[in-house]
Coordinates of C-alpha atoms in Angstrom, one line a residue:
Chain A
M1 CA -7.7 -35.5 -15.9
A2 CA -8.7 -31.9 -15.5
A3 CA -6.3 -30.4 -18.0
S4 CA -8.7 -28.5 -20.2
A5 CA -6.6 -25.2 -20.1
T6 CA -3.6 -26.8 -21.6
G7 CA -4.9 -29.5 -23.9
D8 CA -2.5 -32.4 -24.1
V9 CA -1.2 -32.3 -20.6
T10 CA -2.5 -35.8 -20.0
D11 CA -0.2 -37.5 -22.5
M12 CA 2.9 -36.1 -20.8
T13 CA 2.1 -36.8 -17.2
L14 CA 3.7 -39.6 -15.3
H15 CA 1.7 -42.4 -14.0
P16 CA 2.7 -43.1 -10.4
P17 CA 4.2 -46.6 -10.2
V18 CA 1.9 -47.9 -7.4
Q19 CA -1.0 -46.0 -6.0
G20 CA -0.3 -44.9 -2.4
S21 CA 3.2 -46.3 -2.2
Q22 CA 4.5 -42.9 -0.9
G23 CA 7.7 -43.2 -2.9
E24 CA 9.6 -45.8 -0.8
T25 CA 11.8 -48.0 -2.8
R26 CA 10.7 -51.6 -3.1
P27 CA 13.0 -54.6 -3.7
H28 CA 11.0 -56.1 -6.6
T29 CA 10.7 -53.6 -9.4
S30 CA 7.8 -54.3 -11.7
E31 CA 7.7 -53.6 -15.4
A32 CA 5.7 -50.4 -14.7
D33 CA 8.3 -49.2 -12.3
R34 CA 11.1 -49.6 -14.8
R35 CA 9.1 -47.8 -17.4
F36 CA 8.6 -45.0 -14.9
A37 CA 12.3 -44.8 -14.2
R38 CA 13.1 -44.7 -17.9
R39 CA 10.6 -41.9 -18.4
V40 CA 12.0 -39.8 -15.6
R41 CA 15.5 -40.2 -17.0
R42 CA 14.3 -39.2 -20.4
F43 CA 12.5 -36.2 -19.0
A44 CA 15.7 -35.2 -17.2
V45 CA 17.7 -35.4 -20.4
Q46 CA 15.0 -33.5 -22.4
D47 CA 15.0 -30.8 -19.7
K48 CA 18.7 -30.4 -19.8
I49 CA 18.7 -30.1 -23.6
F50 CA 15.9 -27.6 -23.6
A51 CA 17.5 -25.5 -20.9
W52 CA 20.7 -25.6 -22.9
V53 CA 19.0 -24.6 -26.2
T54 CA 17.2 -21.6 -24.6
F55 CA 20.4 -20.6 -22.9
S56 CA 22.4 -20.8 -26.1
F57 CA 19.9 -18.6 -27.9
A58 CA 20.0 -16.0 -25.1
A59 CA 23.8 -16.2 -25.4
L60 CA 23.6 -15.7 -29.1
V61 CA 21.7 -12.4 -28.5
L62 CA 24.2 -11.3 -26.0
F63 CA 27.2 -12.1 -28.1
T64 CA 25.8 -10.6 -31.2
M65 CA 25.7 -7.3 -29.4
A66 CA 29.3 -7.7 -28.2
G67 CA 30.2 -8.7 -31.8
L68 CA 28.5 -5.5 -33.0
L69 CA 30.7 -3.4 -30.8
V70 CA 33.9 -5.3 -31.7
S71 CA 33.2 -5.1 -35.4
L72 CA 32.6 -1.4 -35.3
V73 CA 35.9 -0.8 -33.5
F74 CA 37.7 -3.2 -35.8
E75 CA 36.4 -1.6 -39.0
A76 CA 36.9 1.9 -37.7
W77 CA 40.5 1.1 -36.7
P78 CA 42.3 2.5 -39.8
A79 CA 40.6 5.8 -39.3
L80 CA 41.2 5.8 -35.6
R81 CA 44.9 5.1 -36.2
E82 CA 45.2 7.8 -38.8
Y83 CA 43.4 10.6 -36.9
G84 CA 43.4 9.4 -33.2
V85 CA 41.5 11.6 -30.9
G86 CA 41.8 14.3 -33.6
F87 CA 38.9 12.6 -35.4
L88 CA 36.6 13.8 -32.7
V89 CA 37.6 17.5 -33.2
G90 CA 38.3 17.5 -36.9
T91 CA 36.1 20.1 -38.6
T92 CA 36.6 19.0 -42.2
W93 CA 34.7 16.1 -43.8
S94 CA 35.8 15.9 -47.4
P95 CA 35.8 12.6 -49.2
A96 CA 37.4 14.3 -52.2
D97 CA 40.5 15.2 -50.3
D98 CA 40.4 12.1 -48.0
V99 CA 40.2 14.3 -44.9
F100 CA 37.7 13.2 -42.3
G101 CA 36.7 14.8 -39.0
A102 CA 33.5 14.1 -37.0
V103 CA 32.6 17.6 -35.7
I104 CA 30.1 18.5 -38.5
S105 CA 28.1 15.3 -38.1
I106 CA 28.2 15.3 -34.3
Y107 CA 27.1 19.0 -34.4
G108 CA 24.2 18.1 -36.6
T109 CA 23.2 15.1 -34.5
V110 CA 23.3 17.0 -31.2
V111 CA 21.6 20.1 -32.5
T112 CA 18.7 18.3 -34.2
S113 CA 18.2 16.2 -31.1
A114 CA 18.2 19.2 -28.9
I115 CA 15.6 20.9 -31.1
A116 CA 13.6 17.7 -31.0
L117 CA 13.6 17.6 -27.2
L118 CA 13.0 21.3 -26.8
I119 CA 9.7 20.9 -28.8
G120 CA 9.0 17.3 -28.0
V121 CA 9.2 17.3 -24.2
P122 CA 6.6 19.9 -23.5
V123 CA 4.2 18.4 -26.1
S124 CA 4.8 14.9 -24.6
F125 CA 4.2 16.3 -21.1
G126 CA 1.0 17.9 -22.2
I127 CA -0.2 14.7 -23.9
A128 CA 0.6 12.6 -20.8
V129 CA -1.2 15.1 -18.5
F130 CA -4.2 15.1 -20.9
L131 CA -4.3 11.3 -21.0
T132 CA -4.0 10.8 -17.2
E133 CA -5.8 13.8 -15.7
I134 CA -8.2 15.4 -18.1
C135 CA -9.3 12.9 -20.7
P136 CA -12.7 11.3 -20.1
L137 CA -12.2 7.6 -19.2
R138 CA -13.9 6.3 -22.2
L139 CA -11.6 8.2 -24.6
R140 CA -8.3 7.3 -22.8
R141 CA -7.8 4.0 -24.5
P142 CA -8.4 5.1 -28.1
L143 CA -6.5 8.3 -27.7
G144 CA -3.6 6.5 -26.1
T145 CA -3.6 4.0 -28.9
A146 CA -3.5 6.8 -31.5
I147 CA -0.4 8.3 -29.9
E148 CA 1.2 4.8 -29.7
L149 CA 0.4 4.3 -33.4
L150 CA 2.4 7.5 -34.1
A151 CA 5.4 5.5 -32.7
G152 CA 4.7 2.7 -35.1
V153 CA 4.8 4.8 -38.2
P154 CA 8.1 4.0 -40.0
S155 CA 10.7 6.7 -40.2
I156 CA 10.8 6.7 -43.9
I157 CA 7.1 7.9 -43.9
Y158 CA 8.1 10.8 -41.7
G159 CA 10.9 11.4 -44.1
I160 CA 8.9 11.6 -47.3
W161 CA 6.2 13.6 -45.5
G162 CA 8.8 16.0 -44.1
L163 CA 10.5 16.5 -47.5
F164 CA 7.4 17.1 -49.7
I165 CA 4.8 18.4 -47.3
F166 CA 6.3 19.8 -44.2
A167 CA 9.6 21.4 -45.4
P168 CA 7.8 23.6 -48.0
L169 CA 5.3 24.8 -45.3
I170 CA 8.2 25.6 -43.0
Q171 CA 9.9 27.4 -45.8
E172 CA 6.9 29.5 -46.7
Y173 CA 5.4 30.3 -43.3
V174 CA 7.6 29.5 -40.3
Q175 CA 11.1 30.5 -41.4
P176 CA 10.3 34.0 -42.7
W177 CA 8.4 34.6 -39.4
L178 CA 11.3 33.4 -37.3
S179 CA 13.8 35.3 -39.4
A180 CA 11.8 38.4 -38.6
T181 CA 12.8 38.0 -34.9
G182 CA 16.4 39.0 -36.0
L183 CA 18.0 36.2 -33.9
P184 CA 21.4 35.2 -35.4
F185 CA 20.6 31.4 -35.4
F186 CA 17.4 32.1 -37.4
S187 CA 19.2 34.0 -40.1
G188 CA 19.9 33.1 -43.7
P189 CA 17.7 32.1 -46.6
P190 CA 14.6 30.0 -45.8
L191 CA 15.5 26.8 -47.7
G192 CA 12.9 24.6 -46.1
V193 CA 15.3 21.7 -45.6
G194 CA 18.0 22.1 -43.0
I195 CA 18.9 21.4 -39.4
F196 CA 15.9 23.3 -38.1
T197 CA 13.3 21.3 -40.1
A198 CA 15.1 18.0 -39.2
G199 CA 14.8 18.9 -35.5
V200 CA 11.1 19.7 -35.9
V201 CA 10.3 16.5 -37.7
L202 CA 12.3 14.6 -35.1
S203 CA 10.3 16.2 -32.3
L204 CA 7.1 14.7 -33.8
M205 CA 8.8 11.3 -33.9
V206 CA 10.0 11.3 -30.3
V207 CA 6.7 12.6 -28.8
P208 CA 5.0 9.2 -28.8
F209 CA 8.0 7.5 -27.0
I210 CA 8.3 10.2 -24.3
A211 CA 4.6 10.6 -23.9
S212 CA 3.9 6.9 -23.3
V213 CA 6.7 6.6 -20.7
M214 CA 5.4 9.8 -19.0
R215 CA 1.8 8.5 -19.0
D216 CA 2.9 5.2 -17.5
V217 CA 4.9 6.8 -14.7
F218 CA 2.1 9.3 -14.0
E219 CA -0.2 6.4 -13.5
T220 CA 2.0 5.0 -10.8
V221 CA 1.3 7.9 -8.5
P222 CA -0.7 6.6 -5.5
P223 CA -4.2 8.1 -5.8
V224 CA -4.2 8.9 -2.1
L225 CA -1.4 11.4 -2.6
K226 CA -3.3 13.2 -5.3
E227 CA -6.6 13.0 -3.4
S228 CA -5.0 14.6 -0.3
A229 CA -3.7 17.4 -2.5
Y230 CA -7.2 17.9 -4.0
G231 CA -8.6 17.7 -0.5
I232 CA -6.7 20.7 0.7
G233 CA -8.0 22.6 -2.4
C234 CA -5.2 22.2 -5.0
T235 CA -6.1 22.7 -8.6
T236 CA -5.4 20.0 -11.2
W237 CA -2.4 22.0 -12.3
E238 CA -1.0 22.3 -8.8
V239 CA -1.5 18.6 -8.2
I240 CA 0.5 17.8 -11.4
R241 CA 3.2 20.4 -10.6
H242 CA 3.7 19.7 -6.9
I243 CA 2.6 16.1 -6.4
V244 CA 2.8 14.1 -9.7
L245 CA 6.0 15.6 -11.1
P246 CA 8.1 15.4 -8.0
Y247 CA 6.9 11.8 -7.4
T248 CA 7.7 10.7 -10.9
R249 CA 10.7 12.8 -11.6
V250 CA 13.1 9.9 -12.1
G251 CA 10.8 8.1 -14.6
V252 CA 10.1 11.3 -16.5
I253 CA 13.8 11.9 -17.0
G254 CA 14.1 8.3 -18.0
G255 CA 11.4 8.8 -20.7
I256 CA 13.1 11.9 -22.0
M257 CA 16.4 10.0 -22.2
L258 CA 14.7 7.3 -24.2
G259 CA 13.4 9.9 -26.6
L260 CA 16.8 11.4 -26.8
G261 CA 18.3 8.0 -27.7
R262 CA 15.7 7.7 -30.4
A263 CA 16.4 11.1 -31.8
L264 CA 20.2 10.7 -31.8
G265 CA 20.1 7.6 -33.9
E266 CA 17.2 8.4 -36.2
T267 CA 18.3 8.1 -39.8
M268 CA 15.8 8.2 -42.6
A269 CA 13.6 11.1 -41.5
V270 CA 16.7 13.2 -40.8
T271 CA 18.4 12.2 -44.1
F272 CA 15.4 13.4 -46.1
V273 CA 15.1 16.9 -44.6
I274 CA 18.5 17.9 -43.2
G275 CA 19.9 19.0 -46.5
N276 CA 23.0 16.9 -46.5
A277 CA 25.8 19.5 -46.5
N278 CA 29.1 18.9 -44.9
R279 CA 29.5 22.2 -43.2
I280 CA 28.6 24.0 -40.0
A281 CA 26.7 27.3 -40.4
G282 CA 25.8 29.6 -37.6
S283 CA 22.1 29.5 -38.6
L284 CA 19.8 26.6 -37.8
F285 CA 18.1 27.2 -41.2
A286 CA 21.3 26.1 -43.0
P287 CA 21.5 22.5 -44.3
G288 CA 23.8 20.2 -42.4
N289 CA 24.5 16.5 -41.8
S290 CA 24.0 14.2 -38.8
I291 CA 26.0 11.1 -38.1
A292 CA 23.2 8.9 -39.3
S293 CA 22.5 10.9 -42.4
T294 CA 26.2 11.0 -43.4
L295 CA 26.3 7.2 -43.1
A296 CA 23.1 6.8 -45.1
N297 CA 24.3 9.2 -47.8
E298 CA 27.9 8.2 -48.3
F299 CA 28.4 4.6 -47.2
A300 CA 27.3 2.7 -50.2
E301 CA 29.6 4.6 -52.5
A302 CA 32.5 5.2 -50.1
D303 CA 36.1 4.3 -50.8
P304 CA 37.3 1.5 -48.6
T305 CA 40.8 2.8 -47.7
L306 CA 39.9 5.7 -45.4
H307 CA 36.4 6.8 -46.2
I308 CA 34.7 3.6 -45.0
P309 CA 36.7 3.3 -41.8
S310 CA 35.9 7.0 -41.1
L311 CA 32.2 6.2 -41.5
Y312 CA 32.6 3.3 -39.2
A313 CA 34.3 5.6 -36.7
L314 CA 31.2 7.9 -37.0
G315 CA 29.0 4.9 -36.4
L316 CA 31.0 3.9 -33.4
I317 CA 30.6 7.4 -31.9
L318 CA 26.9 7.3 -32.5
F319 CA 26.6 3.9 -31.0
L320 CA 28.6 4.8 -27.9
I321 CA 26.5 8.0 -27.4
T322 CA 23.2 6.3 -27.8
F323 CA 24.4 3.4 -25.6
V324 CA 25.2 5.7 -22.7
V325 CA 21.9 7.6 -23.2
L326 CA 19.8 4.5 -23.5
A327 CA 21.5 2.8 -20.5
A328 CA 20.8 5.8 -18.4
A329 CA 17.2 5.8 -19.6
K330 CA 16.8 2.2 -18.7
W331 CA 18.5 2.7 -15.3
L332 CA 16.1 5.6 -14.5
T333 CA 12.9 3.9 -15.7
D334 CA 13.8 0.7 -13.8
R335 CA 14.4 2.7 -10.7
S336 CA 11.1 4.4 -11.1
A337 CA 9.3 1.1 -11.7
L338 CA 11.0 -0.3 -8.6
K339 CA 9.6 2.7 -6.6
A340 CA 6.1 2.1 -8.0
G341 CA 6.3 -1.6 -7.1
R342 CA 7.1 -0.8 -3.5
Chain B
M1 CA -5.9 40.1 -2.1
E2 CA -7.2 36.7 -1.3
S3 CA -9.4 36.5 -4.3
S4 CA -6.6 37.7 -6.6
I5 CA -4.4 34.8 -5.6
Y6 CA -7.3 32.5 -6.0
R7 CA -8.0 33.9 -9.4
R8 CA -4.4 33.6 -10.5
R9 CA -4.3 29.9 -9.4
L10 CA -7.5 29.2 -11.4
I11 CA -6.1 31.0 -14.4
T12 CA -2.8 29.1 -14.2
N13 CA -4.8 25.9 -14.0
R14 CA -7.0 26.8 -16.9
V15 CA -3.9 27.7 -19.0
G16 CA -2.1 24.5 -18.1
M17 CA -5.1 22.4 -19.0
I18 CA -5.7 24.2 -22.3
L19 CA -2.0 23.8 -23.2
S20 CA -2.2 20.1 -22.5
G21 CA -5.3 19.8 -24.6
I22 CA -3.5 21.6 -27.4
A23 CA -0.5 19.2 -27.1
M24 CA -2.9 16.3 -27.4
A25 CA -4.5 17.9 -30.5
V26 CA -1.0 18.5 -32.0
G27 CA -0.2 14.8 -31.6
L28 CA -3.5 13.6 -33.1
A29 CA -3.3 16.3 -35.9
G30 CA 0.2 15.0 -36.7
L31 CA -1.0 11.5 -37.1
T32 CA -4.0 12.3 -39.2
W33 CA -2.1 14.8 -41.3
I34 CA 0.6 12.2 -42.2
L35 CA -2.0 9.6 -42.9
W36 CA -4.1 12.0 -45.0
T37 CA -1.1 13.1 -47.2
L38 CA -0.1 9.5 -47.7
L39 CA -3.5 8.4 -48.8
Y40 CA -4.0 11.6 -50.9
N41 CA -0.7 11.3 -52.7
G42 CA -0.3 7.6 -52.6
L43 CA -3.6 5.9 -53.5
S44 CA -3.5 7.3 -57.0
A45 CA -0.4 5.4 -57.7
F46 CA -2.1 2.1 -56.9
G47 CA -3.1 0.1 -59.9
Y48 CA -2.3 -2.9 -62.0
D49 CA 1.2 -1.6 -62.9
F50 CA 2.1 -0.7 -59.4
F51 CA 1.7 -4.2 -58.1
F52 CA 2.7 -6.2 -61.2
N53 CA 5.5 -4.2 -62.9
S54 CA 9.0 -3.6 -61.9
T55 CA 10.6 -0.3 -61.1
P56 CA 11.1 1.8 -64.3
A57 CA 14.3 3.2 -65.7
P58 CA 14.7 6.9 -65.5
G59 CA 12.6 8.7 -68.0
S60 CA 10.6 5.7 -69.2
P61 CA 6.9 5.9 -68.3
G62 CA 4.8 3.3 -66.4
G63 CA 6.4 0.7 -64.2
G64 CA 5.6 -0.3 -60.6
M65 CA 6.9 -1.7 -57.4
A66 CA 6.6 -5.4 -58.0
N67 CA 10.3 -6.2 -57.6
A68 CA 10.4 -4.1 -54.4
I69 CA 7.3 -5.6 -53.0
V70 CA 8.5 -9.1 -53.6
G71 CA 12.0 -8.3 -52.3
S72 CA 10.5 -6.8 -49.1
L73 CA 8.3 -9.8 -48.6
L74 CA 11.1 -12.3 -49.1
M75 CA 13.5 -10.5 -46.8
V76 CA 11.0 -9.8 -44.1
G77 CA 9.7 -13.4 -44.4
A78 CA 13.1 -14.9 -44.1
S79 CA 14.0 -12.7 -41.1
T80 CA 10.7 -13.5 -39.4
L81 CA 11.3 -17.3 -39.8
V82 CA 14.6 -17.0 -38.1
A83 CA 14.0 -14.3 -35.6
T84 CA 10.8 -15.8 -34.2
P85 CA 12.2 -19.0 -32.8
V86 CA 15.5 -17.3 -31.7
G87 CA 13.5 -14.6 -29.9
I88 CA 11.0 -16.9 -28.3
L89 CA 13.7 -19.3 -27.1
A90 CA 15.8 -16.5 -25.7
G91 CA 12.7 -15.0 -24.1
I92 CA 11.9 -18.4 -22.5
Y93 CA 15.4 -18.5 -21.1
L94 CA 15.1 -15.0 -19.6
A95 CA 11.7 -15.6 -18.1
E96 CA 11.9 -19.3 -17.0
Y97 CA 15.6 -20.0 -16.3
G98 CA 17.3 -16.7 -15.8
A99 CA 15.3 -15.0 -13.1
T100 CA 18.3 -14.3 -10.9
S101 CA 21.4 -15.0 -13.0
R102 CA 23.9 -12.3 -13.9
F103 CA 24.1 -13.6 -17.5
A104 CA 20.3 -13.1 -17.9
A105 CA 20.5 -9.6 -16.4
A106 CA 23.2 -8.7 -18.9
T107 CA 21.2 -10.2 -21.8
R108 CA 18.1 -8.4 -20.7
F109 CA 20.0 -5.1 -20.6
V110 CA 21.5 -5.7 -24.1
V111 CA 18.0 -6.5 -25.5
D112 CA 16.6 -3.3 -24.1
I113 CA 19.4 -1.3 -25.6
M114 CA 19.1 -3.1 -29.0
L115 CA 15.4 -2.2 -29.0
S116 CA 16.2 1.5 -29.3
A117 CA 19.7 1.3 -30.8
P118 CA 20.1 3.2 -34.1
S119 CA 19.2 0.8 -36.8
I120 CA 21.9 2.2 -39.2
V121 CA 24.6 0.9 -36.9
I122 CA 23.1 -2.5 -37.3
G123 CA 23.5 -1.9 -41.1
L124 CA 27.2 -1.1 -40.5
F125 CA 27.7 -4.3 -38.5
V126 CA 26.0 -6.5 -41.1
Y127 CA 28.0 -4.8 -43.9
A128 CA 31.1 -5.8 -42.1
V129 CA 30.1 -9.5 -41.5
A130 CA 27.9 -10.3 -44.5
V131 CA 28.7 -7.9 -47.3
A132 CA 32.4 -7.1 -47.1
T133 CA 33.3 -10.7 -46.5
V134 CA 31.2 -12.0 -49.5
G135 CA 32.2 -9.1 -51.7
H136 CA 28.7 -8.0 -52.8
F137 CA 25.4 -6.7 -51.5
S138 CA 22.7 -9.4 -51.1
G139 CA 19.2 -10.0 -50.0
W140 CA 20.5 -12.4 -47.3
A141 CA 22.5 -9.6 -45.8
G142 CA 19.4 -7.4 -45.7
S143 CA 17.6 -10.3 -44.1
I144 CA 20.2 -10.6 -41.4
A145 CA 20.0 -6.9 -40.7
L146 CA 16.2 -7.1 -40.3
G147 CA 16.5 -10.1 -38.1
L148 CA 18.8 -8.3 -35.7
I149 CA 16.1 -5.7 -35.4
A150 CA 13.3 -8.2 -34.9
V151 CA 14.9 -10.5 -32.3
P152 CA 14.9 -8.0 -29.4
V153 CA 11.3 -7.1 -30.0
V154 CA 10.3 -10.8 -29.9
V155 CA 12.6 -11.5 -26.8
R156 CA 11.2 -8.6 -24.9
T157 CA 7.5 -9.4 -25.5
T158 CA 8.0 -13.1 -24.9
E159 CA 9.7 -12.5 -21.6
N160 CA 7.1 -9.9 -20.5
M161 CA 4.3 -12.2 -21.5
L162 CA 5.7 -15.3 -19.7
N163 CA 6.2 -13.2 -16.6
L164 CA 2.4 -12.7 -16.6
V165 CA 1.7 -16.4 -16.3
P166 CA 0.7 -17.1 -12.7
G167 CA 3.0 -19.4 -10.9
S168 CA 0.1 -21.6 -9.8
L169 CA -0.4 -22.6 -13.4
R170 CA 3.1 -23.9 -13.7
E171 CA 2.9 -25.6 -10.3
A172 CA -0.3 -27.3 -11.4
A173 CA 1.5 -28.7 -14.4
F174 CA 4.5 -29.8 -12.3
A175 CA 2.2 -31.5 -9.9
L176 CA 0.9 -33.6 -12.7
G177 CA 4.4 -34.7 -13.3
A178 CA 5.2 -32.7 -16.4
P179 CA 8.9 -32.1 -17.1
R180 CA 10.1 -28.6 -17.0
W181 CA 10.5 -28.1 -20.7
R182 CA 6.9 -29.2 -21.3
V183 CA 5.7 -26.8 -18.6
N184 CA 7.5 -24.0 -20.3
T185 CA 6.3 -24.7 -23.8
A186 CA 3.0 -26.5 -23.5
V187 CA 1.7 -24.7 -20.5
A188 CA 3.3 -21.3 -19.9
L189 CA 4.0 -20.3 -23.5
R190 CA 0.7 -21.7 -24.6
A191 CA -1.1 -19.6 -22.1
V192 CA 0.3 -16.4 -23.5
K193 CA 0.2 -17.4 -27.1
G194 CA -1.7 -14.3 -28.1
G195 CA 0.8 -12.0 -26.5
V196 CA 3.7 -13.7 -28.1
V197 CA 2.0 -13.6 -31.5
T198 CA 1.5 -9.9 -30.9
G199 CA 5.3 -9.5 -30.3
V200 CA 6.0 -11.3 -33.6
L201 CA 3.5 -9.1 -35.4
L202 CA 5.0 -6.0 -34.0
S203 CA 8.5 -7.2 -35.0
V204 CA 7.2 -7.7 -38.6
A205 CA 5.7 -4.2 -38.6
R206 CA 9.0 -2.8 -37.4
M207 CA 10.9 -4.7 -40.2
I208 CA 8.6 -3.7 -43.0
G209 CA 9.4 0.0 -42.5
E210 CA 13.1 -0.3 -41.7
T211 CA 15.2 1.5 -44.3
A212 CA 18.5 2.4 -42.8
P213 CA 19.9 -1.1 -42.2
L214 CA 19.0 -2.1 -45.8
L215 CA 20.8 0.9 -47.5
F216 CA 24.1 -0.9 -47.6
T217 CA 23.1 -4.5 -47.1
A218 CA 20.4 -5.4 -49.6
L219 CA 21.1 -2.2 -51.5
N220 CA 18.6 -2.1 -54.4
N221 CA 18.0 -3.8 -57.7
Q222 CA 16.2 -2.3 -60.7
F223 CA 15.1 -5.7 -61.9
F224 CA 12.8 -8.4 -60.6
T225 CA 14.7 -11.1 -58.7
T226 CA 13.9 -13.8 -56.2
D227 CA 17.6 -14.7 -55.8
M228 CA 18.5 -13.6 -52.3
G229 CA 22.2 -14.0 -53.1
Q230 CA 21.9 -10.9 -55.2
P231 CA 21.3 -7.2 -54.4
M232 CA 17.6 -7.0 -53.9
A233 CA 15.0 -4.3 -54.4
N234 CA 12.9 -3.5 -51.3
L235 CA 10.2 -1.0 -50.7
P236 CA 11.9 1.3 -48.2
V237 CA 15.1 1.8 -50.2
V238 CA 13.2 2.2 -53.5
I239 CA 10.9 4.8 -51.8
Y240 CA 14.0 6.6 -50.5
N241 CA 15.8 6.6 -53.9
F242 CA 12.7 7.6 -55.8
A243 CA 11.6 10.3 -53.4
M244 CA 15.0 11.9 -53.6
S245 CA 15.0 11.7 -57.4
P246 CA 14.1 14.6 -59.7
Y247 CA 11.5 12.6 -61.7
A248 CA 7.9 13.2 -61.0
D249 CA 6.7 9.7 -61.9
W250 CA 9.4 8.2 -59.6
Q251 CA 8.2 10.5 -56.8
E252 CA 4.6 9.3 -57.4
L253 CA 5.7 5.7 -57.1
A254 CA 7.5 6.6 -53.9
W255 CA 4.3 8.1 -52.5
G256 CA 2.5 4.9 -53.5
G257 CA 5.1 2.7 -51.8
A258 CA 5.0 4.9 -48.7
A259 CA 1.2 4.6 -48.6
L260 CA 1.4 0.9 -49.0
I261 CA 4.0 0.5 -46.2
A262 CA 2.0 2.8 -43.9
L263 CA -1.3 0.9 -44.4
V264 CA 0.4 -2.4 -43.8
V265 CA 2.3 -1.3 -40.8
L266 CA -0.6 0.5 -39.2
G267 CA -2.9 -2.5 -40.0
I268 CA -0.5 -4.9 -38.3
N269 CA -0.2 -2.6 -35.3
I270 CA -3.9 -2.4 -34.9
A271 CA -4.4 -6.1 -35.4
A272 CA -1.6 -6.8 -32.8
R273 CA -3.3 -4.5 -30.3
M274 CA -6.6 -6.3 -30.7
L275 CA -4.9 -9.6 -30.0
F276 CA -3.1 -8.2 -27.1
R277 CA -6.2 -7.1 -25.3
D278 CA -6.3 -10.3 -23.5
P279 CA -2.7 -11.5 -22.9
V280 CA -3.4 -14.3 -20.4
R281 CA -6.3 -16.5 -21.3
S282 CA -8.0 -17.8 -18.3

């Protein structure tokens, strides 16, 4: 038996009942035939059991997700009943007075994510261009791996680094300089921690995700397209701008959405540097709170009557937003993968 | 005129390329900067006390991370033991049985969402099902939360790896008369063993650093315990609490813990990548 690749294949194979019998049934079944039939039946049963087991585990995964959504709604219900849609537009979040509204946290989440994308997308694009067009072949793999490692760094590491190293630097060098521009959203005292710093730290965190999707879709561009552009005298920049980007637009947007999904739900890094204040200030330098950081800060000590349900309602909002964003990201990247496969 | 357009194009190109190089440099600088500060601030905390003493009370000198390290190991270990078979079996279903079914497509979609879903929401879910119902925080609840994070990683890699197995390999095994379940496990799964192990390793790396879902499931414990029915210290939450504290010695321990986590996570990531280099053994 030539079954070297898979080791013990021999012991599970069937021995044909009679050599060269071509499968026609014979009136007199021998002992070997009966053994064979038993074995086939046993295999059929085993197959059914195995298929059923794998199916039930897949079902477990699916139903856990459904359970997650149901439990969020269920736990948030007291708050939803108390405030209704008003929860979404309530501008006060005060555990002391038992008044809860989501606007402050939603504002923090959206603004930090927007800053993250504003900085992160151009940087990711640059990295993807560098890795696919400029980088010497020999360096592509190690440099790509380094960027991917950045994605593997746990968020608490970004948090502690952001709080002790990055925020003081921002406070001392970046914020005074931005204040000097006189723009209203760069006003106020440079505290170091705040919405702005949280957005900048987030941008560093989303870069590896966006960059690796962009790199992957850039690599799907047929070389003949790029070569014909180079052939009529285009510069590398023009090839990227007029050939690569239009061709991969869908995938690029998908990558950005993936990064957005990550940024919206990021908890620890934001909690460390956002300043944790339940108010909205006009300035980006002011401390604030995102949905995730509010949950991280308050949940363990929250009062179960209305505070915890309100936190669950926040979690539900966060989950629904990220669900939509991530679903869109998946749809877009799948579509672009389909295009590449064609 | 002609040459000025040409020059402008060249300059645009040059600027674009330089900016893209700068972006790459920023990414690499971020990585090295973070690693450097971790090692610089964290390595000094390593010592006998760090690994063999429990977390100190406020104000008392000395102490280490022993309870947190053991707590993290126990919880991650328990989650890995459960999440690995669940993830692999679900992955086998998706790759080998569910190529066309609606149910499999839905599961695949859900797995992809869960891969990037906010981990703090998973903490909320586990609080509802495993903390509020029992009445107290526990290591088991933390384990469940970590498992929910690990399963999608294992499912996704297992399915992707199995899809790389050439059909001819399966057909060869079928032709020898092997039943389908043996083909799936002893032939297809075995052929991509390395890739699946990579997935498991990556899930472990992901779990080690996860903080948000543990904040209100495992909570924290000042004392050494191996009883997973009780609130349990774990590295990420201790790092979070200590880093946010006003005490200098606590902050130093937090740096040490962060350096330890980063070294382990990056080590696992690099090891996983080396395994992955050759996903399908021929």
